[in-house]
Amino acid sequence: MDFNIQGKRALVFGGSSGLGLAVAQALAAEGVDLVLGARDAGRLETARAQIAAQYPVRIDCASADMTQRADMRALAERLRGDGGIDILILNTARPPSPMRDFLDEEEDRWNEGCSQQLMAALNALGELTPLLLGKGWGRIIGITSATVKQPMPKHAISTVFRAGVAAALKHLANEIGHQGVTVNAVAPATIRTASLTTFHNLEQRAAALPLKRLGTIEEFAATVAFVASRQAGFITGQTINVDGGMTLSLS
Ligand SMILES: NC(=O)c1ccc[n+]([C@@H]2O[C@H](COP(=O)([O-])OP(=O)(O)OC[C@H]3O[C@@H](n4cnc5c(N)ncnc54)[C@H](OP(=O)(O)O)[C@@H]3O)[C@@H](O)[C@H]2O)c1
């Protein structure tokens, strides 16, 4: 299916690794120009070269730290003078590792989670959303976690702060829908990434899912690309889980 977003430009945070890189590749396959955002310039350049070898789209890199509001402001300024963006993919660092029970969490880990999961998203949304306004079309997609709908053991930091991100996205969806900009979250769980393999109970987690297997990064990225598509234009304010059926509630 042609998603009808050829020629659009997407800023993909976390575009140098894992799910973010896979989303960037899926968008490039649709003919979307890219700005890859992350902190490490070397890893960004490696990702840029990898995608450029596969797809004939324009790819720029933006070395910036989402936890630093000034970085987001400077990036917005740069992009404003450089063609802007139509699609914003918010993707943040993983929560502190190893995961712990709530009562074993410590203040510095809560602060790190707050900074990396919640404030990073708020900084990026606050500074970069204005770039999507006034054009009649846009997509904002936050990569959160299925733990927002079904809290998982030892995931309190992820649940608490990503619920905040989901709330922020919902507010924004309500405020800017009239501009033709949809705002959604795509929430992964048990997607096989390099970082997930640090869990010792992977096979056990897979066996507990209705689908009895882990998800692939391609399946996750294809869902994000669909939410970015023109065809998904009437979906906004939603969290769409890509979790192999892990979430047991009705919605
Ligand atoms: N796999 C799953 O099933 C699953 C489930 C639930 C949630 N998630 C979430 O999905 C997200 C992506 O996971 P992943 O495995 O793809 O992670 P990953 O491979 O560690 O990639 C994280 C990306 O974010 C960038 N980044 C980290 N901190 C940043 C910052 N402060 N500013 C800008 N960029 C930053 C990293 O580059 P730099 O380090 O160079 O900045 C990297 O590009 C994570 O938040 C993870 O918790 C995944």
mmCIF file of C-alpha atoms and ligand atoms in Angstrom:
data_model
loop_
_atom_site.group_PDB
_atom_site.id
_atom_site.type_symbol
_atom_site.label_atom_id
_atom_site.label_comp_id
_atom_site.label_asym_id
_atom_site.label_seq_id
_atom_site.Cartn_x
_atom_site.Cartn_y
_atom_site.Cartn_z
ATOM 1 C CA MET A 1 0.000 0.000 0.000
ATOM 2 C CA ASP A 2 1.219 3.490 -0.858
ATOM 3 C CA PHE A 3 0.955 5.610 2.283
ATOM 4 C CA ASN A 4 0.877 8.844 0.232
ATOM 5 C CA ILE A 5 3.543 10.646 2.256
ATOM 6 C CA GLN A 6 6.271 10.767 -0.369
ATOM 7 C CA GLY A 7 8.126 14.095 -0.190
ATOM 8 C CA LYS A 8 7.155 14.764 3.436
ATOM 9 C CA ARG A 9 9.965 15.314 5.931
ATOM 10 C CA ALA A 10 10.202 13.530 9.287
ATOM 11 C CA LEU A 11 12.302 14.243 12.359
ATOM 12 C CA VAL A 12 12.929 10.873 14.024
ATOM 13 C CA PHE A 13 14.351 11.002 17.518
ATOM 14 C CA GLY A 14 16.376 7.987 18.532
ATOM 15 C CA GLY A 15 16.876 7.478 14.812
ATOM 16 C CA SER A 16 20.357 6.021 15.267
ATOM 17 C CA SER A 17 19.317 2.767 16.940
ATOM 18 C CA GLY A 18 16.682 0.098 17.520
ATOM 19 C CA LEU A 19 13.046 1.066 17.047
ATOM 20 C CA GLY A 20 13.819 4.640 15.970
ATOM 21 C CA LEU A 21 16.185 3.481 13.239
ATOM 22 C CA ALA A 22 13.595 0.955 12.030
ATOM 23 C CA VAL A 23 10.927 3.675 11.921
ATOM 24 C CA ALA A 24 13.293 5.925 9.945
ATOM 25 C CA GLN A 25 13.867 3.109 7.459
ATOM 26 C CA ALA A 26 10.133 2.444 7.110
ATOM 27 C CA LEU A 27 9.481 6.138 6.429
ATOM 28 C CA ALA A 28 12.374 6.328 3.953
ATOM 29 C CA ALA A 29 10.831 3.361 2.130
ATOM 30 C CA GLU A 30 7.726 5.563 1.697
ATOM 31 C CA GLY A 31 9.862 8.325 0.165
ATOM 32 C CA VAL A 32 9.930 10.492 3.284
ATOM 33 C CA ASP A 33 12.976 12.744 3.800
ATOM 34 C CA LEU A 34 14.571 12.352 7.216
ATOM 35 C CA VAL A 35 16.215 14.247 10.016
ATOM 36 C CA LEU A 36 17.743 11.706 12.391
ATOM 37 C CA GLY A 37 18.010 12.959 15.978
ATOM 38 C CA ALA A 38 20.094 11.555 18.856
ATOM 39 C CA ARG A 39 23.079 12.617 20.968
ATOM 40 C CA ASP A 40 25.957 10.613 19.484
ATOM 41 C CA ALA A 41 26.984 12.126 16.135
ATOM 42 C CA GLY A 42 29.031 9.079 15.099
ATOM 43 C CA ARG A 43 26.136 6.652 15.504
ATOM 44 C CA LEU A 44 23.858 9.078 13.675
ATOM 45 C CA GLU A 45 26.228 9.182 10.721
ATOM 46 C CA THR A 46 26.382 5.357 10.624
ATOM 47 C CA ALA A 47 22.580 5.218 10.555
ATOM 48 C CA ARG A 48 22.428 7.932 7.889
ATOM 49 C CA ALA A 49 24.827 5.993 5.644
ATOM 50 C CA GLN A 50 22.898 2.743 6.215
ATOM 51 C CA ILE A 51 19.560 4.277 5.200
ATOM 52 C CA ALA A 52 21.097 6.272 2.337
ATOM 53 C CA ALA A 53 22.475 3.039 0.866
ATOM 54 C CA GLN A 54 18.913 1.712 0.623
ATOM 55 C CA TYR A 55 16.666 4.679 -0.150
ATOM 56 C CA PRO A 56 17.091 7.790 -2.350
ATOM 57 C CA VAL A 57 15.761 10.310 0.174
ATOM 58 C CA ARG A 58 17.362 13.378 1.723
ATOM 59 C CA ILE A 59 18.778 12.516 5.160
ATOM 60 C CA ASP A 60 20.130 15.047 7.650
ATOM 61 C CA CYS A 61 21.484 14.385 11.121
ATOM 62 C CA ALA A 62 20.815 16.424 14.233
ATOM 63 C CA SER A 63 23.011 15.773 17.239
ATOM 64 C CA ALA A 64 20.914 17.014 20.158
ATOM 65 C CA ASP A 65 19.959 15.977 23.689
ATOM 66 C CA MET A 66 16.193 15.880 24.251
ATOM 67 C CA THR A 67 16.655 16.398 27.995
ATOM 68 C CA GLN A 68 18.116 19.838 27.226
ATOM 69 C CA ARG A 69 15.439 22.376 26.326
ATOM 70 C CA ALA A 70 18.071 24.630 24.745
ATOM 71 C CA ASP A 71 19.074 21.830 22.360
ATOM 72 C CA MET A 72 15.452 21.407 21.270
ATOM 73 C CA ARG A 73 15.087 25.186 20.808
ATOM 74 C CA ALA A 74 18.247 25.330 18.680
ATOM 75 C CA LEU A 75 17.122 22.358 16.603
ATOM 76 C CA ALA A 76 13.732 23.965 15.998
ATOM 77 C CA GLU A 77 15.460 27.161 14.910
ATOM 78 C CA ARG A 78 17.709 25.261 12.504
ATOM 79 C CA LEU A 79 14.822 23.300 10.981
ATOM 80 C CA ARG A 80 12.623 26.393 10.704
ATOM 81 C CA GLY A 81 15.205 27.894 8.355
ATOM 82 C CA ASP A 82 15.731 24.642 6.519
ATOM 83 C CA GLY A 83 12.374 23.505 5.154
ATOM 84 C CA GLY A 84 10.720 22.512 8.438
ATOM 85 C CA ILE A 85 9.191 19.114 9.162
ATOM 86 C CA ASP A 86 5.821 17.438 8.572
ATOM 87 C CA ILE A 87 6.199 14.400 10.826
ATOM 88 C CA LEU A 88 7.660 14.292 14.349
ATOM 89 C CA ILE A 89 8.586 10.910 15.823
ATOM 90 C CA LEU A 90 9.224 11.149 19.544
ATOM 91 C CA ASN A 91 11.369 8.328 20.813
ATOM 92 C CA THR A 92 13.290 8.440 24.058
ATOM 93 C CA ALA A 93 15.942 6.523 25.946
ATOM 94 C CA ARG A 94 15.110 3.323 27.767
ATOM 95 C CA PRO A 95 14.369 3.538 31.502
ATOM 96 C CA PRO A 96 17.226 2.925 33.954
ATOM 97 C CA SER A 97 18.441 -0.660 33.951
ATOM 98 C CA PRO A 98 18.007 -3.146 35.585
ATOM 99 C CA MET A 99 14.270 -2.794 36.168
ATOM 100 C CA ARG A 100 13.208 -2.977 39.812
ATOM 101 C CA ASP A 101 10.150 -3.296 42.033
ATOM 102 C CA PHE A 102 8.592 0.034 43.006
ATOM 103 C CA LEU A 103 9.858 0.007 46.601
ATOM 104 C CA ASP A 104 13.413 -0.746 45.449
ATOM 105 C CA GLU A 105 13.541 2.322 43.214
ATOM 106 C CA GLU A 106 15.757 5.193 44.308
ATOM 107 C CA GLU A 107 15.465 8.935 43.942
ATOM 108 C CA ASP A 108 18.237 9.259 41.344
ATOM 109 C CA ARG A 109 16.570 6.641 39.120
ATOM 110 C CA TRP A 110 13.181 8.386 39.386
ATOM 111 C CA ASN A 111 14.906 11.636 38.437
ATOM 112 C CA GLU A 112 16.662 9.994 35.494
ATOM 113 C CA GLY A 113 13.396 8.442 34.292
ATOM 114 C CA CYS A 114 11.599 11.749 34.668
ATOM 115 C CA SER A 115 14.297 13.535 32.681
ATOM 116 C CA GLN A 116 14.781 10.909 29.948
ATOM 117 C CA GLN A 117 11.225 9.695 29.461
ATOM 118 C CA LEU A 118 8.979 12.631 30.380
ATOM 119 C CA MET A 119 10.899 15.921 30.243
ATOM 120 C CA ALA A 120 12.698 14.855 27.058
ATOM 121 C CA ALA A 121 9.321 14.380 25.363
ATOM 122 C CA LEU A 122 7.910 17.627 26.751
ATOM 123 C CA ASN A 123 10.988 19.570 25.635
ATOM 124 C CA ALA A 124 10.775 18.193 22.106
ATOM 125 C CA LEU A 125 7.002 18.660 21.852
ATOM 126 C CA GLY A 126 7.181 22.182 23.236
ATOM 127 C CA GLU A 127 9.867 23.426 20.867
ATOM 128 C CA LEU A 128 9.185 21.392 17.711
ATOM 129 C CA THR A 129 5.378 21.187 17.483
ATOM 130 C CA PRO A 130 5.106 24.788 16.196
ATOM 131 C CA LEU A 131 7.030 23.676 13.082
ATOM 132 C CA LEU A 132 4.084 21.472 12.082
ATOM 133 C CA LEU A 133 1.419 24.146 12.454
ATOM 134 C CA GLY A 134 -0.061 26.343 9.733
ATOM 135 C CA LYS A 135 0.464 23.788 6.942
ATOM 136 C CA GLY A 136 -2.858 21.968 7.202
ATOM 137 C CA TRP A 137 -1.251 18.546 7.617
ATOM 138 C CA GLY A 138 1.082 16.949 10.111
ATOM 139 C CA ARG A 139 1.750 13.895 12.245
ATOM 140 C CA ILE A 140 3.149 13.617 15.753
ATOM 141 C CA ILE A 141 3.784 10.072 16.970
ATOM 142 C CA GLY A 142 5.202 9.229 20.376
ATOM 143 C CA ILE A 143 6.817 5.860 20.963
ATOM 144 C CA THR A 144 5.782 5.015 24.505
ATOM 145 C CA SER A 145 5.202 1.563 26.002
ATOM 146 C CA ALA A 146 2.310 -0.871 26.370
ATOM 147 C CA THR A 147 2.934 -0.630 30.092
ATOM 148 C CA VAL A 148 0.871 2.587 29.904
ATOM 149 C CA LYS A 149 -2.220 0.404 29.393
ATOM 150 C CA GLN A 150 -1.048 -2.655 31.302
ATOM 151 C CA PRO A 151 1.533 -1.929 33.982
ATOM 152 C CA MET A 152 4.134 -4.705 34.034
ATOM 153 C CA PRO A 153 6.146 -5.902 37.031
ATOM 154 C CA LYS A 154 9.334 -3.867 37.571
ATOM 155 C CA HIS A 155 8.260 -1.233 35.022
ATOM 156 C CA ALA A 156 7.113 1.505 37.421
ATOM 157 C CA ILE A 157 9.479 4.170 36.073
ATOM 158 C CA SER A 158 8.395 3.473 32.519
ATOM 159 C CA THR A 159 4.686 3.355 33.429
ATOM 160 C CA VAL A 160 4.653 6.516 35.525
ATOM 161 C CA PHE A 161 6.481 8.789 33.091
ATOM 162 C CA ARG A 162 5.107 7.355 29.866
ATOM 163 C CA ALA A 163 1.600 7.781 31.221
ATOM 164 C CA GLY A 164 2.625 11.430 31.477
ATOM 165 C CA VAL A 165 3.753 11.415 27.850
ATOM 166 C CA ALA A 166 0.442 9.805 26.814
ATOM 167 C CA ALA A 167 -1.408 12.562 28.686
ATOM 168 C CA ALA A 168 0.683 15.262 27.015
ATOM 169 C CA LEU A 169 -0.005 13.782 23.577
ATOM 170 C CA LYS A 170 -3.743 13.626 24.299
ATOM 171 C CA HIS A 171 -3.811 17.303 25.302
ATOM 172 C CA LEU A 172 -1.907 18.237 22.183
ATOM 173 C CA ALA A 173 -4.204 16.130 19.974
ATOM 174 C CA ASN A 174 -7.170 18.083 21.306
ATOM 175 C CA GLU A 175 -5.466 21.455 20.878
ATOM 176 C CA ILE A 176 -4.053 21.161 17.375
ATOM 177 C CA GLY A 177 -6.432 18.780 15.600
ATOM 178 C CA HIS A 178 -8.057 21.727 13.815
ATOM 179 C CA GLN A 179 -4.686 22.334 12.135
ATOM 180 C CA GLY A 180 -4.836 18.962 10.405
ATOM 181 C CA VAL A 181 -2.179 17.532 12.702
ATOM 182 C CA THR A 182 -2.873 14.142 14.287
ATOM 183 C CA VAL A 183 -1.147 13.210 17.536
ATOM 184 C CA ASN A 184 -0.897 9.580 18.630
ATOM 185 C CA ALA A 185 1.237 7.152 20.573
ATOM 186 C CA VAL A 186 2.405 3.775 19.338
ATOM 187 C CA ALA A 187 3.144 1.598 22.342
ATOM 188 C CA PRO A 188 5.521 -1.349 22.007
ATOM 189 C CA ALA A 189 6.057 -4.357 24.221
ATOM 190 C CA THR A 190 8.093 -7.500 23.638
ATOM 191 C CA ILE A 191 9.518 -6.242 20.349
ATOM 192 C CA ARG A 192 12.836 -8.001 19.763
ATOM 193 C CA THR A 193 15.485 -5.275 19.927
ATOM 194 C CA ALA A 194 19.122 -5.500 20.979
ATOM 195 C CA SER A 195 18.223 -3.918 24.312
ATOM 196 C CA LEU A 196 15.366 -6.338 24.985
ATOM 197 C CA THR A 197 17.742 -9.285 24.778
ATOM 198 C CA THR A 198 19.210 -8.107 28.091
ATOM 199 C CA PHE A 199 16.067 -9.555 29.716
ATOM 200 C CA HIS A 200 16.680 -13.101 30.930
ATOM 201 C CA ASN A 201 13.075 -14.254 30.646
ATOM 202 C CA LEU A 202 12.483 -13.455 26.977
ATOM 203 C CA GLU A 203 11.179 -16.872 25.967
ATOM 204 C CA GLN A 204 8.922 -16.944 29.018
ATOM 205 C CA ARG A 205 7.556 -13.523 28.087
ATOM 206 C CA ALA A 206 6.950 -14.674 24.526
ATOM 207 C CA ALA A 207 5.162 -17.819 25.704
ATOM 208 C CA ALA A 208 2.796 -15.701 27.823
ATOM 209 C CA LEU A 209 1.572 -13.727 24.794
ATOM 210 C CA PRO A 210 -1.497 -14.729 22.758
ATOM 211 C CA LEU A 211 0.746 -14.763 19.661
ATOM 212 C CA LYS A 212 3.408 -16.910 21.442
ATOM 213 C CA ARG A 213 6.335 -15.006 19.943
ATOM 214 C CA LEU A 214 8.187 -11.710 20.199
ATOM 215 C CA GLY A 215 7.459 -8.944 17.711
ATOM 216 C CA THR A 216 9.886 -7.741 15.064
ATOM 217 C CA ILE A 217 11.130 -4.180 14.719
ATOM 218 C CA GLU A 218 9.757 -4.208 11.161
ATOM 219 C CA GLU A 219 6.240 -4.952 12.454
ATOM 220 C CA PHE A 220 6.549 -2.101 14.926
ATOM 221 C CA ALA A 221 7.954 0.348 12.367
ATOM 222 C CA ALA A 222 5.247 -0.518 9.818
ATOM 223 C CA THR A 223 2.586 0.429 12.363
ATOM 224 C CA VAL A 224 4.247 3.788 12.983
ATOM 225 C CA ALA A 225 4.496 4.376 9.221
ATOM 226 C CA PHE A 226 0.777 3.615 8.873
ATOM 227 C CA VAL A 227 -0.094 6.078 11.636
ATOM 228 C CA ALA A 228 1.987 8.640 9.716
ATOM 229 C CA SER A 229 0.132 7.871 6.484
ATOM 230 C CA ARG A 230 -2.558 9.944 4.811
ATOM 231 C CA GLN A 231 -4.893 6.962 5.194
ATOM 232 C CA ALA A 232 -4.642 7.269 9.001
ATOM 233 C CA GLY A 233 -5.842 10.883 8.904
ATOM 234 C CA PHE A 234 -8.910 10.272 11.106
ATOM 235 C CA ILE A 235 -6.954 8.640 13.954
ATOM 236 C CA THR A 236 -5.887 11.049 16.669
ATOM 237 C CA GLY A 237 -5.473 11.100 20.444
ATOM 238 C CA GLN A 238 -4.953 7.331 20.552
ATOM 239 C CA THR A 239 -2.428 4.917 21.966
ATOM 240 C CA ILE A 240 -2.020 1.977 19.602
ATOM 241 C CA ASN A 241 -0.361 -1.036 21.158
ATOM 242 C CA VAL A 242 2.020 -3.262 19.220
ATOM 243 C CA ASP A 243 2.406 -5.908 21.897
ATOM 244 C CA GLY A 244 1.387 -9.317 20.548
ATOM 245 C CA GLY A 245 -1.818 -9.140 22.601
ATOM 246 C CA MET A 246 -0.030 -8.636 25.934
ATOM 247 C CA THR A 247 -2.552 -6.005 27.033
ATOM 248 C CA LEU A 248 -5.541 -7.946 28.306
ATOM 249 C CA SER A 249 -8.060 -5.109 28.663
ATOM 250 C CA LEU A 250 -10.590 -4.198 25.976
ATOM 251 C CA SER A 251 -8.907 -0.930 24.997
HETATM 252 N N1 LIG B 1 11.484 -3.153 22.601
HETATM 253 C C1 LIG B 1 10.320 -3.070 23.210
HETATM 254 O O1 LIG B 1 9.498 -3.995 23.172
HETATM 255 C C2 LIG B 1 9.971 -1.839 24.004
HETATM 256 C C3 LIG B 1 8.934 -1.930 24.935
HETATM 257 C C4 LIG B 1 8.561 -0.798 25.630
HETATM 258 C C5 LIG B 1 9.196 0.402 25.418
HETATM 259 N N2 LIG B 1 10.222 0.458 24.534
HETATM 260 C C6 LIG B 1 10.883 1.762 24.376
HETATM 261 O O2 LIG B 1 11.163 2.075 23.033
HETATM 262 C C7 LIG B 1 12.230 3.049 23.017
HETATM 263 C C8 LIG B 1 13.272 2.641 22.004
HETATM 264 O O3 LIG B 1 13.855 1.420 22.407
HETATM 265 P P1 LIG B 1 15.192 0.897 21.685
HETATM 266 O O4 LIG B 1 15.442 -0.475 22.177
HETATM 267 O O5 LIG B 1 15.078 1.156 20.235
HETATM 268 O O6 LIG B 1 16.259 1.886 22.351
HETATM 269 P P2 LIG B 1 17.789 2.139 21.925
HETATM 270 O O7 LIG B 1 18.258 1.147 20.928
HETATM 271 O O8 LIG B 1 18.538 2.291 23.197
HETATM 272 O O9 LIG B 1 17.723 3.559 21.189
HETATM 273 C C9 LIG B 1 17.500 4.735 21.884
HETATM 274 C C10 LIG B 1 17.753 5.881 20.929
HETATM 275 O O10 LIG B 1 17.448 7.124 21.598
HETATM 276 C C11 LIG B 1 18.600 7.983 21.552
HETATM 277 N N3 LIG B 1 18.597 8.784 22.778
HETATM 278 C C12 LIG B 1 18.698 8.318 24.047
HETATM 279 N N4 LIG B 1 18.657 9.334 24.919
HETATM 280 C C13 LIG B 1 18.522 10.469 24.183
HETATM 281 C C14 LIG B 1 18.449 11.847 24.501
HETATM 282 N N5 LIG B 1 18.491 12.275 25.767
HETATM 283 N N6 LIG B 1 18.330 12.745 23.506
HETATM 284 C C15 LIG B 1 18.277 12.337 22.212
HETATM 285 N N7 LIG B 1 18.343 11.049 21.838
HETATM 286 C C16 LIG B 1 18.469 10.124 22.824
HETATM 287 C C17 LIG B 1 19.780 7.030 21.419
HETATM 288 O O11 LIG B 1 20.944 7.646 20.831
HETATM 289 P P3 LIG B 1 22.058 8.416 21.747
HETATM 290 O O12 LIG B 1 22.345 7.523 22.917
HETATM 291 O O13 LIG B 1 23.202 8.636 20.828
HETATM 292 O O14 LIG B 1 21.406 9.702 22.157
HETATM 293 C C18 LIG B 1 19.189 5.993 20.468
HETATM 294 O O15 LIG B 1 19.208 6.472 19.137
HETATM 295 C C19 LIG B 1 12.786 3.101 24.453
HETATM 296 O O16 LIG B 1 12.244 4.218 25.114
HETATM 297 C C20 LIG B 1 12.252 1.825 25.055
HETATM 298 O O17 LIG B 1 12.138 1.872 26.469
HETATM 299 C C21 LIG B 1 10.628 -0.622 23.822
#
